[in-house]
mmCIF file of C-alpha atoms in Angstrom:
data_model
loop_
_atom_site.group_PDB
_atom_site.id
_atom_site.type_symbol
_atom_site.label_atom_id
_atom_site.label_comp_id
_atom_site.label_asym_id
_atom_site.label_seq_id
_atom_site.Cartn_x
_atom_site.Cartn_y
_atom_site.Cartn_z
ATOM 1 C CA MET A 784 23.179 -18.915 12.916
ATOM 2 C CA GLU A 785 23.103 -19.839 9.217
ATOM 3 C CA CYS A 786 20.741 -22.696 10.049
ATOM 4 C CA LEU A 787 18.463 -20.210 11.809
ATOM 5 C CA VAL A 788 18.420 -18.036 8.678
ATOM 6 C CA LEU A 789 17.401 -21.050 6.597
ATOM 7 C CA ALA A 790 14.740 -22.238 9.052
ATOM 8 C CA SER A 791 13.224 -18.775 9.573
ATOM 9 C CA THR A 792 13.150 -18.072 5.837
ATOM 10 C CA LEU A 793 11.365 -21.346 5.131
ATOM 11 C CA LEU A 794 8.916 -20.547 7.935
ATOM 12 C CA LEU A 795 8.259 -17.195 6.267
ATOM 13 C CA ALA A 796 7.723 -18.978 2.936
ATOM 14 C CA PHE A 797 5.265 -21.369 4.623
ATOM 15 C CA VAL A 798 3.127 -18.605 6.145
ATOM 16 C CA ASN A 799 3.393 -16.654 2.888
ATOM 17 C CA GLY A 800 1.789 -19.618 1.130
ATOM 18 C CA ALA A 801 -0.920 -19.837 3.787
ATOM 19 C CA ASN A 802 -1.791 -16.151 3.413
ATOM 20 C CA ASP A 803 -1.199 -15.656 -0.296
ATOM 21 C CA ASN A 804 -1.713 -18.841 -2.315
ATOM 22 C CA MET A 805 -5.440 -18.267 -2.868
ATOM 23 C CA LYS A 806 -5.125 -14.608 -3.903
ATOM 24 C CA GLY A 807 -5.920 -15.328 -7.568
ATOM 25 C CA ALA A 808 -8.102 -18.417 -7.186
ATOM 26 C CA ALA A 809 -10.287 -16.807 -4.514
ATOM 27 C CA THR A 810 -12.507 -15.344 -7.245
ATOM 28 C CA LEU A 811 -13.057 -18.856 -8.645
ATOM 29 C CA TYR A 812 -14.174 -19.996 -5.212
ATOM 30 C CA GLY A 813 -16.220 -16.867 -4.506
ATOM 31 C CA SER A 814 -18.085 -16.929 -7.815
ATOM 32 C CA GLY A 815 -18.845 -20.651 -7.554
ATOM 33 C CA ALA A 816 -16.783 -21.565 -10.604
ATOM 34 C CA LEU A 817 -14.730 -24.040 -8.538
ATOM 35 C CA GLY A 818 -14.924 -25.525 -5.087
ATOM 36 C CA TYR A 819 -12.314 -24.694 -2.468
ATOM 37 C CA ARG A 820 -10.027 -27.688 -3.014
ATOM 38 C CA PRO A 821 -9.873 -27.518 -6.837
ATOM 39 C CA ALA A 822 -9.269 -23.750 -6.625
ATOM 40 C CA LEU A 823 -6.493 -24.298 -4.075
ATOM 41 C CA ALA A 824 -4.870 -26.980 -6.259
ATOM 42 C CA LEU A 825 -4.884 -24.627 -9.260
ATOM 43 C CA ALA A 826 -3.452 -21.788 -7.152
ATOM 44 C CA THR A 827 -0.691 -23.985 -5.729
ATOM 45 C CA LEU A 828 0.380 -25.331 -9.121
ATOM 46 C CA SER A 829 0.405 -21.948 -10.861
ATOM 47 C CA THR A 830 2.310 -20.347 -7.953
ATOM 48 C CA ALA A 831 4.939 -23.100 -8.033
ATOM 49 C CA LEU A 832 5.459 -22.539 -11.764
ATOM 50 C CA GLY A 833 5.880 -18.811 -11.163
ATOM 51 C CA SER A 834 8.395 -19.517 -8.400
ATOM 52 C CA LEU A 835 10.506 -21.668 -10.697
ATOM 53 C CA ALA A 836 10.403 -19.002 -13.409
ATOM 54 C CA SER A 837 11.440 -16.205 -11.051
ATOM 55 C CA LEU A 838 15.167 -16.802 -11.385
ATOM 56 C CA ALA A 839 15.056 -15.944 -15.071
ATOM 57 C CA LEU A 840 12.334 -13.290 -15.054
ATOM 58 C CA ALA A 841 12.631 -11.454 -11.723
ATOM 59 C CA ALA A 842 16.259 -11.699 -10.617
ATOM 60 C CA GLY A 843 16.384 -7.999 -9.718
ATOM 61 C CA LEU A 844 14.065 -8.529 -6.751
ATOM 62 C CA VAL A 845 16.530 -10.972 -5.178
ATOM 63 C CA LYS A 846 19.098 -8.210 -4.856
ATOM 64 C CA SER A 847 16.522 -5.720 -3.536
ATOM 65 C CA PHE A 848 15.458 -7.959 -0.644
ATOM 66 C CA SER A 849 18.935 -9.184 0.274
ATOM 67 C CA ALA A 850 19.191 -5.797 2.098
ATOM 68 C CA LYS A 851 22.341 -4.871 0.181
ATOM 69 C CA GLY A 852 22.483 -1.090 0.025
ATOM 70 C CA LEU A 853 19.949 -0.698 2.829
ATOM 71 C CA VAL A 854 22.507 -1.344 5.572
ATOM 72 C CA PRO A 855 26.322 -1.332 5.298
ATOM 73 C CA ASP A 856 27.686 -4.637 3.980
ATOM 74 C CA ALA A 857 29.587 -5.184 7.243
ATOM 75 C CA LEU A 858 26.250 -5.369 9.080
ATOM 76 C CA LEU A 859 24.681 -7.789 6.610
ATOM 77 C CA THR A 860 25.086 -10.714 8.998
ATOM 78 C CA PRO A 861 23.167 -13.970 9.460
ATOM 79 C CA ALA A 862 21.751 -12.565 12.707
ATOM 80 C CA TYR A 863 20.302 -9.547 10.873
ATOM 81 C CA LEU A 864 18.699 -11.632 8.114
ATOM 82 C CA ALA A 865 17.369 -14.164 10.630
ATOM 83 C CA ALA A 866 15.779 -11.316 12.601
ATOM 84 C CA VAL A 867 14.148 -10.008 9.412
ATOM 85 C CA ALA A 868 12.742 -13.422 8.476
ATOM 86 C CA LEU A 869 11.458 -14.128 11.987
ATOM 87 C CA ALA A 870 9.772 -10.725 12.281
ATOM 88 C CA ALA A 871 8.138 -10.893 8.855
ATOM 89 C CA GLY A 872 7.030 -14.489 9.422
ATOM 90 C CA GLY A 873 5.533 -13.662 12.802
ATOM 91 C CA THR A 874 3.593 -10.739 11.357
ATOM 92 C CA VAL A 875 2.121 -12.746 8.471
ATOM 93 C CA LEU A 876 1.346 -15.695 10.771
ATOM 94 C CA LEU A 877 -0.631 -13.438 13.100
ATOM 95 C CA ALA A 878 -2.663 -11.984 10.229
ATOM 96 C CA THR A 879 -3.330 -15.433 8.757
ATOM 97 C CA ARG A 880 -4.624 -16.644 12.114
ATOM 98 C CA PHE A 881 -7.340 -13.965 11.978
ATOM 99 C CA GLY A 882 -8.070 -14.424 8.266
ATOM 100 C CA PHE A 883 -6.662 -11.095 7.049
ATOM 101 C CA PRO A 884 -4.934 -10.988 3.645
ATOM 102 C CA VAL A 885 -1.791 -8.956 4.359
ATOM 103 C CA SER A 886 1.343 -8.189 2.412
ATOM 104 C CA THR A 887 4.444 -10.308 2.968
ATOM 105 C CA THR A 888 6.293 -7.567 1.103
ATOM 106 C CA HIS A 889 5.106 -4.974 3.606
ATOM 107 C CA ALA A 890 6.112 -7.287 6.457
ATOM 108 C CA LEU A 891 9.577 -7.720 4.947
ATOM 109 C CA VAL A 892 10.060 -3.983 4.497
ATOM 110 C CA GLY A 893 8.993 -3.313 8.091
ATOM 111 C CA ALA A 894 11.274 -6.051 9.383
ATOM 112 C CA LEU A 895 14.216 -4.794 7.300
ATOM 113 C CA ALA A 896 13.690 -1.314 8.747
ATOM 114 C CA GLY A 897 13.152 -2.389 12.370
ATOM 115 C CA ALA A 898 16.091 -4.789 12.519
ATOM 116 C CA GLY A 899 18.178 -2.356 10.473
ATOM 117 C CA PHE A 900 17.490 0.484 12.904
ATOM 118 C CA LEU A 901 19.074 -1.490 15.726
ATOM 119 C CA ALA A 902 21.841 -3.031 13.614
ATOM 120 C CA ALA A 903 22.895 0.047 11.639
ATOM 121 C CA GLY A 904 21.573 3.015 13.612
ATOM 122 C CA PRO A 905 22.309 6.246 11.710
ATOM 123 C CA ASP A 906 23.842 4.239 8.863
ATOM 124 C CA LEU A 907 20.412 2.843 7.891
ATOM 125 C CA ARG A 908 19.611 4.253 4.463
ATOM 126 C CA VAL A 909 16.069 5.432 5.114
ATOM 127 C CA GLY A 910 15.828 7.222 1.753
ATOM 128 C CA LEU A 911 16.227 3.897 -0.069
ATOM 129 C CA LEU A 912 13.226 2.530 1.830
ATOM 130 C CA GLY A 913 11.043 5.336 0.554
ATOM 131 C CA SER A 914 12.119 5.373 -3.080
ATOM 132 C CA ALA A 915 12.683 1.685 -3.775
ATOM 133 C CA PHE A 916 10.113 0.055 -1.491
ATOM 134 C CA LEU A 917 7.368 2.225 -0.041
ATOM 135 C CA LEU A 918 6.248 4.086 -3.165
ATOM 136 C CA PRO A 919 5.492 0.907 -5.207
ATOM 137 C CA LEU A 920 3.809 -0.666 -2.168
ATOM 138 C CA VAL A 921 1.516 2.303 -1.597
ATOM 139 C CA ALA A 922 0.641 2.628 -5.288
ATOM 140 C CA GLY A 923 -0.170 -1.078 -5.778
ATOM 141 C CA PRO A 924 -3.647 -1.332 -4.191
ATOM 142 C CA PHE A 925 -4.854 1.898 -5.790
ATOM 143 C CA LEU A 926 -3.696 0.753 -9.220
ATOM 144 C CA GLY A 927 -5.348 -2.650 -8.717
ATOM 145 C CA LEU A 928 -8.620 -1.072 -7.596
ATOM 146 C CA ALA A 929 -8.677 1.441 -10.449
ATOM 147 C CA LEU A 930 -7.835 -1.065 -13.181
ATOM 148 C CA ALA A 931 -10.313 -3.706 -11.951
ATOM 149 C CA PHE A 932 -12.998 -1.019 -11.601
ATOM 150 C CA ALA A 933 -12.334 0.155 -15.167
ATOM 151 C CA LEU A 934 -12.381 -3.379 -16.586
ATOM 152 C CA ASP A 935 -15.624 -4.228 -14.810
ATOM 153 C CA ARG A 936 -17.230 -1.007 -16.035
ATOM 154 C CA ALA A 937 -16.049 -1.765 -19.578
ATOM 155 C CA VAL A 938 -17.689 -5.196 -19.409
ATOM 156 C CA ALA A 939 -20.862 -3.610 -18.031
ATOM 157 C CA ARG A 940 -20.780 -0.986 -20.814
ATOM 158 C CA VAL A 941 -20.615 -3.664 -23.476
ATOM 159 C CA GLY A 942 -23.582 -5.335 -21.812
ATOM 160 C CA SER A 943 -25.610 -2.122 -21.763
ATOM 161 C CA LEU A 944 -25.016 -1.557 -25.462
ATOM 162 C CA THR A 945 -26.463 -4.976 -26.177
ATOM 163 C CA GLY A 946 -29.301 -4.623 -23.675
ATOM 164 C CA VAL A 947 -27.781 -7.107 -21.239
ATOM 165 C CA THR A 948 -27.242 -6.145 -17.590
ATOM 166 C CA ARG A 949 -25.549 -7.934 -14.688
ATOM 167 C CA ASP A 950 -28.911 -9.422 -13.699
ATOM 168 C CA THR A 951 -29.853 -10.664 -17.165
ATOM 169 C CA ARG A 952 -29.433 -14.307 -18.069
ATOM 170 C CA VAL A 953 -30.088 -16.138 -21.323
ATOM 171 C CA CYS A 954 -31.823 -19.356 -20.326
ATOM 172 C CA VAL A 955 -31.791 -22.067 -22.938
ATOM 173 C CA GLU A 956 -33.098 -25.595 -22.809
ATOM 174 C CA ASN A 957 -32.393 -27.813 -25.814
ATOM 175 C CA ALA A 958 -31.763 -24.746 -27.958
ATOM 176 C CA ALA A 959 -28.971 -22.846 -29.662
ATOM 177 C CA ILE A 960 -28.654 -19.155 -30.507
ATOM 178 C CA ALA A 961 -27.257 -18.219 -33.910
ATOM 179 C CA PHE A 962 -26.502 -14.590 -34.783
ATOM 180 C CA GLY A 963 -26.335 -13.168 -38.277
ATOM 181 C CA ARG A 964 -25.954 -9.488 -39.128
ATOM 182 C CA PRO A 965 -26.228 -7.001 -36.222
ATOM 183 C CA GLY A 966 -29.660 -6.937 -34.645
ATOM 184 C CA THR A 967 -30.792 -10.272 -36.002
ATOM 185 C CA GLY A 968 -30.867 -13.745 -34.579
ATOM 186 C CA THR A 969 -32.607 -17.061 -34.814
ATOM 187 C CA VAL A 970 -33.327 -19.833 -32.369
ATOM 188 C CA ALA A 971 -33.159 -23.394 -33.556
ATOM 189 C CA SER A 972 -34.859 -25.560 -30.985
ATOM 190 C CA SER A 973 -35.749 -29.157 -30.583
ATOM 191 C CA GLY A 974 -37.225 -28.694 -27.143
ATOM 192 C CA LEU A 975 -38.428 -25.997 -24.788
ATOM 193 C CA GLY A 976 -36.882 -22.848 -26.281
ATOM 194 C CA LEU A 977 -35.325 -19.595 -25.140
ATOM 195 C CA VAL A 978 -36.061 -17.206 -22.256
ATOM 196 C CA VAL A 979 -34.337 -13.899 -21.438
ATOM 197 C CA ALA A 980 -34.974 -13.130 -17.761
ATOM 198 C CA HIS A 981 -33.630 -11.928 -14.438
ATOM 199 C CA ARG A 982 -30.953 -14.243 -13.034
ATOM 200 C CA SER A 983 -33.261 -15.434 -10.236
ATOM 201 C CA GLU A 984 -35.631 -16.847 -12.857
ATOM 202 C CA CYS A 985 -33.001 -18.695 -14.846
ATOM 203 C CA ALA A 986 -32.595 -22.404 -14.395
ATOM 204 C CA ASN A 987 -29.974 -23.068 -17.064
ATOM 205 C CA SER A 988 -27.698 -20.652 -18.896
ATOM 206 C CA ARG A 989 -24.932 -23.103 -19.758
ATOM 207 C CA ASP A 990 -26.141 -24.099 -23.222
ATOM 208 C CA ALA A 991 -26.331 -20.641 -24.828
ATOM 209 C CA ARG A 992 -24.191 -20.327 -27.947
ATOM 210 C CA ILE A 993 -22.926 -17.327 -29.884
ATOM 211 C CA PHE A 994 -21.327 -18.076 -33.271
ATOM 212 C CA GLY A 995 -21.339 -21.748 -32.287
ATOM 213 C CA LEU A 996 -19.417 -21.206 -29.035
ATOM 214 C CA GLU A 997 -20.813 -21.887 -25.574
ATOM 215 C CA VAL A 998 -20.828 -18.564 -23.745
ATOM 216 C CA GLY A 999 -20.697 -19.982 -20.228
ATOM 217 C CA ARG A 1000 -17.818 -22.294 -21.072
ATOM 218 C CA LEU A 1001 -15.797 -19.487 -22.661
ATOM 219 C CA LEU A 1002 -16.283 -17.326 -19.585
ATOM 220 C CA ASP A 1003 -15.229 -20.152 -17.285
ATOM 221 C CA TRP A 1004 -12.069 -20.844 -19.262
ATOM 222 C CA GLY A 1005 -11.198 -17.148 -19.285
ATOM 223 C CA HIS A 1006 -11.693 -16.981 -15.537
ATOM 224 C CA LEU A 1007 -9.532 -20.071 -14.975
ATOM 225 C CA ALA A 1008 -6.803 -18.634 -17.191
ATOM 226 C CA SER A 1009 -6.817 -15.293 -15.373
ATOM 227 C CA ALA A 1010 -6.651 -16.989 -11.945
ATOM 228 C CA SER A 1011 -3.749 -19.159 -13.096
ATOM 229 C CA THR A 1012 -1.957 -16.091 -14.378
ATOM 230 C CA VAL A 1013 -2.336 -14.362 -11.010
ATOM 231 C CA GLY A 1014 -0.902 -17.425 -9.246
ATOM 232 C CA PHE A 1015 2.023 -17.485 -11.652
ATOM 233 C CA ALA A 1016 2.615 -13.750 -11.220
ATOM 234 C CA ARG A 1017 2.488 -14.124 -7.432
ATOM 235 C CA GLY A 1018 5.122 -16.862 -7.444
ATOM 236 C CA LEU A 1019 7.186 -14.765 -9.828
ATOM 237 C CA ASN A 1020 7.012 -11.710 -7.549
ATOM 238 C CA ASP A 1021 7.163 -13.228 -4.045
ATOM 239 C CA THR A 1022 9.781 -15.970 -4.401
ATOM 240 C CA PRO A 1023 12.734 -13.635 -5.132
ATOM 241 C CA LYS A 1024 11.894 -11.542 -2.066
ATOM 242 C CA LEU A 1025 12.233 -14.589 0.188
ATOM 243 C CA LEU A 1026 15.219 -15.944 -1.718
ATOM 244 C CA GLY A 1027 17.020 -12.639 -1.128
ATOM 245 C CA LEU A 1028 17.334 -13.498 2.585
ATOM 246 C CA LEU A 1029 19.200 -16.708 1.748
ATOM 247 C CA VAL A 1030 21.340 -15.250 -1.002
ATOM 248 C CA GLY A 1031 22.286 -12.299 1.236
ATOM 249 C CA VAL A 1032 24.596 -14.558 3.260
ATOM 250 C CA ASP A 1033 25.452 -16.960 0.398
ATOM 251 C CA LEU A 1034 23.748 -19.746 2.316
ATOM 252 C CA VAL A 1035 22.501 -21.716 -0.700
ATOM 253 C CA SER A 1036 22.665 -21.433 -4.453
ATOM 254 C CA PRO A 1037 19.788 -19.575 -6.122
ATOM 255 C CA ARG A 1038 18.470 -22.776 -7.718
ATOM 256 C CA VAL A 1039 18.370 -24.683 -4.445
ATOM 257 C CA GLY A 1040 16.895 -21.666 -2.672
ATOM 258 C CA VAL A 1041 14.090 -21.266 -5.218
ATOM 259 C CA SER A 1042 13.184 -24.946 -4.942
ATOM 260 C CA ALA A 1043 13.103 -24.834 -1.136
ATOM 261 C CA VAL A 1044 11.028 -21.646 -1.057
ATOM 262 C CA ALA A 1045 8.587 -22.989 -3.661
ATOM 263 C CA VAL A 1046 8.006 -26.213 -1.697
ATOM 264 C CA ALA A 1047 7.483 -24.325 1.585
ATOM 265 C CA MET A 1048 5.034 -21.900 -0.046
ATOM 266 C CA ALA A 1049 3.065 -24.777 -1.573
ATOM 267 C CA LEU A 1050 2.853 -26.610 1.754
ATOM 268 C CA GLY A 1051 1.697 -23.471 3.558
ATOM 269 C CA GLY A 1052 -1.082 -22.969 1.047
ATOM 270 C CA LEU A 1053 -2.238 -26.574 1.136
ATOM 271 C CA VAL A 1054 -2.295 -26.717 4.936
ATOM 272 C CA ALA A 1055 -3.522 -23.310 6.100
ATOM 273 C CA ALA A 1056 -5.029 -21.141 3.343
ATOM 274 C CA ARG A 1057 -8.705 -21.573 4.242
ATOM 275 C CA ARG A 1058 -9.298 -18.567 6.514
ATOM 276 C CA VAL A 1059 -7.823 -15.971 4.179
ATOM 277 C CA ALA A 1060 -9.560 -17.636 1.219
ATOM 278 C CA GLU A 1061 -12.944 -17.232 2.922
ATOM 279 C CA THR A 1062 -12.275 -13.536 3.516
ATOM 280 C CA LEU A 1063 -11.322 -12.858 -0.094
ATOM 281 C CA ALA A 1064 -13.942 -15.079 -1.684
ATOM 282 C CA ASN A 1065 -17.020 -14.454 0.437
ATOM 283 C CA LYS A 1066 -16.644 -11.593 2.907
ATOM 284 C CA ILE A 1067 -15.583 -8.553 0.841
ATOM 285 C CA THR A 1068 -18.117 -8.612 -2.003
ATOM 286 C CA PRO A 1069 -20.358 -11.035 -3.897
ATOM 287 C CA MET A 1070 -18.960 -11.624 -7.357
ATOM 288 C CA SER A 1071 -19.796 -13.149 -10.696
ATOM 289 C CA ALA A 1072 -17.396 -15.011 -12.963
ATOM 290 C CA ALA A 1073 -17.078 -11.937 -15.199
ATOM 291 C CA GLN A 1074 -16.202 -9.730 -12.221
ATOM 292 C CA GLY A 1075 -13.685 -12.299 -10.981
ATOM 293 C CA PHE A 1076 -12.071 -12.284 -14.401
ATOM 294 C CA SER A 1077 -11.802 -8.465 -14.302
ATOM 295 C CA ALA A 1078 -10.138 -8.512 -10.865
ATOM 296 C CA ASN A 1079 -7.686 -11.240 -11.852
ATOM 297 C CA ALA A 1080 -6.801 -9.668 -15.192
ATOM 298 C CA ALA A 1081 -5.944 -6.387 -13.462
ATOM 299 C CA THR A 1082 -3.853 -8.173 -10.828
ATOM 300 C CA ALA A 1083 -1.925 -10.328 -13.278
ATOM 301 C CA LEU A 1084 -1.093 -7.375 -15.532
ATOM 302 C CA LEU A 1085 0.162 -5.167 -12.690
ATOM 303 C CA VAL A 1086 2.112 -7.821 -10.753
ATOM 304 C CA ALA A 1087 3.795 -9.352 -13.804
ATOM 305 C CA SER A 1088 4.821 -5.902 -15.038
ATOM 306 C CA ALA A 1089 6.186 -4.977 -11.603
ATOM 307 C CA SER A 1090 8.202 -8.213 -11.399
ATOM 308 C CA HIS A 1091 9.771 -7.550 -14.785
ATOM 309 C CA LEU A 1092 10.707 -4.012 -13.679
ATOM 310 C CA SER A 1093 11.969 -5.257 -10.264
ATOM 311 C CA LEU A 1094 9.368 -3.159 -8.422
ATOM 312 C CA PRO A 1095 8.376 -4.715 -5.054
ATOM 313 C CA VAL A 1096 4.606 -4.335 -5.276
ATOM 314 C CA SER A 1097 2.440 -6.396 -2.964
ATOM 315 C CA THR A 1098 0.488 -9.130 -4.731
ATOM 316 C CA THR A 1099 -1.893 -9.082 -1.780
ATOM 317 C CA HIS A 1100 -2.612 -5.377 -2.055
ATOM 318 C CA VAL A 1101 -3.026 -5.487 -5.830
ATOM 319 C CA SER A 1102 -5.282 -8.570 -5.865
ATOM 320 C CA THR A 1103 -7.381 -7.436 -2.904
ATOM 321 C CA GLY A 1104 -7.539 -3.955 -4.410
ATOM 322 C CA GLY A 1105 -8.912 -5.598 -7.548
ATOM 323 C CA ILE A 1106 -11.647 -7.288 -5.496
ATOM 324 C CA PHE A 1107 -12.417 -3.908 -3.887
ATOM 325 C CA GLY A 1108 -12.649 -2.483 -7.418
ATOM 326 C CA ILE A 1109 -15.203 -4.985 -8.709
ATOM 327 C CA GLY A 1110 -17.169 -4.590 -5.465
ATOM 328 C CA ALA A 1111 -17.249 -0.804 -5.866
ATOM 329 C CA SER A 1112 -18.159 -1.084 -9.539
ATOM 330 C CA GLY A 1113 -21.012 -3.510 -8.912
ATOM 331 C CA GLY A 1114 -22.253 -1.793 -5.749
ATOM 332 C CA GLY A 1115 -21.747 -4.855 -3.548
ATOM 333 C CA LEU A 1116 -18.632 -3.837 -1.589
ATOM 334 C CA ARG A 1117 -18.998 -4.634 2.123
ATOM 335 C CA LYS A 1118 -17.449 -1.532 3.588
ATOM 336 C CA ARG A 1119 -16.957 -2.822 7.111
ATOM 337 C CA MET A 1120 -14.880 -5.791 5.978
ATOM 338 C CA ALA A 1121 -12.982 -3.639 3.490
ATOM 339 C CA THR A 1122 -12.138 -1.241 6.317
ATOM 340 C CA GLU A 1123 -10.929 -4.077 8.555
ATOM 341 C CA VAL A 1124 -8.677 -5.384 5.794
ATOM 342 C CA ALA A 1125 -7.288 -1.890 5.152
ATOM 343 C CA LEU A 1126 -6.549 -1.468 8.878
ATOM 344 C CA ALA A 1127 -4.699 -4.796 8.858
ATOM 345 C CA TRP A 1128 -2.619 -3.453 5.968
ATOM 346 C CA LEU A 1129 -1.774 -0.304 7.934
ATOM 347 C CA ALA A 1130 -0.752 -2.354 10.959
ATOM 348 C CA THR A 1131 1.516 -4.716 9.017
ATOM 349 C CA LEU A 1132 4.552 -2.484 8.568
ATOM 350 C CA PRO A 1133 4.825 -1.095 12.125
ATOM 351 C CA THR A 1134 4.136 -4.534 13.625
ATOM 352 C CA ALA A 1135 6.906 -6.100 11.536
ATOM 353 C CA ALA A 1136 9.253 -3.215 12.380
ATOM 354 C CA LEU A 1137 8.727 -3.684 16.134
ATOM 355 C CA LEU A 1138 9.155 -7.453 15.845
ATOM 356 C CA GLY A 1139 12.287 -6.904 13.740
ATOM 357 C CA LEU A 1140 13.772 -4.620 16.358
ATOM 358 C CA ALA A 1141 12.962 -7.127 19.116
ATOM 359 C CA ALA A 1142 14.361 -10.067 17.157
ATOM 360 C CA MET A 1143 17.550 -8.167 16.335
ATOM 361 C CA TRP A 1144 17.980 -7.250 19.984
ATOM 362 C CA ALA A 1145 17.535 -10.877 21.054
ATOM 363 C CA LEU A 1146 19.871 -12.340 18.413
ATOM 364 C CA ARG A 1147 22.569 -9.697 18.802
#
C-alpha cells in the first residue's frame, strides 16, 4: 500500500504540473513576449526552484496537507492517503483534458473530505476544513482579481497623466527620445524620426528611450521577472501540499520527497501543459505586456505571502483571478469563457470529494 501512496502522489504531481506550470508564464505567451516553448521552459525552471525552496520557506503547509488533525491519527493510514492522492489526481487530470485551469489545492481538500467522511465518519473534523482550508481558498481569486485590477488601473492612470493610453505607441526609427525637465523633450535623429500614433499604425516601438533606457526592453524584463516569480511562488506553495501525503505515513524523507515531486511536476508541465496554457493565454482576455506584468505581480505577492503564512491558497485561482482582473480593467474580458472556468472551479471540490469517497471505499 505504501507503494500505491508513492505512485498516486507522483501521478498527482505530474497532473499538477500539466495543469499549473504555465500559470505565470501564460501572460508571456498571451502577450506575444515569448513563444510557447520558451515560456514553458521558464515556467518549469522557476517552479522547480520554488519546489526546492519550499522545505525551508513553507514547511507549515506540509503538516496541513498530511491530514493530521483532520482525521484521528489512528485513521491516518496508507489507504486513506492513497485514496486522497488518487481522487485529487483524477479530478485535475479530467480538468486538464478539457483545458480548464483548476485548483489542485481544491481537489486535495475535496479528496481529504470525501475519503475522510468514509474513513472517520463522525470523527471527521469538519470545522478544521472551514477555518484552515476553505476560507483562504475562497478568498484567493477575489484578492487576485482585485489586486490585478488595481495595479492595471494604476498603470493606466499614470498613462493618462502623461497623455498616453493603452492604444498609444511611440514609434521610433533611427531616433532616441531624451527628456529634460517636466514637459520638455528633444528628439535626436539620424533617420526617419518620431511618430506618436494608435498602436495599429505603429511599425516599431522597440527603440524608444527614456533617460537613455529602452522602454520596450525594460517592460519585457519586468514581465519576465514577474512570470518567474509566479512560477517560483507556485512551486513554493504547491510542493508542500503534495509532499504532505508522503510525509503523513513517513514514506520518504522530506528532501527525497521534494525532489521526487519537483521532477514529476516538471515532467507533467513539459508533456501536457498546452491545453490549459491556451485557455489562460488566449481565451480569457487579450493582454499587453504591461497587463501581464500587473496580473503576475499580484499573483506572486499573494501566493508568496500565503506560503510564508502557511495559508493554502490556490495558485490557480489567484493567477486566473489576476487575468480576470486585467481583462475587467481593460474591458476585454470574455465573459463566457470566464464563466466556464468559474464553473469548473465550483465543480472541483465536490468531484474530488466523490472520487475520494469511492477510492476510500475501494481501498478499504
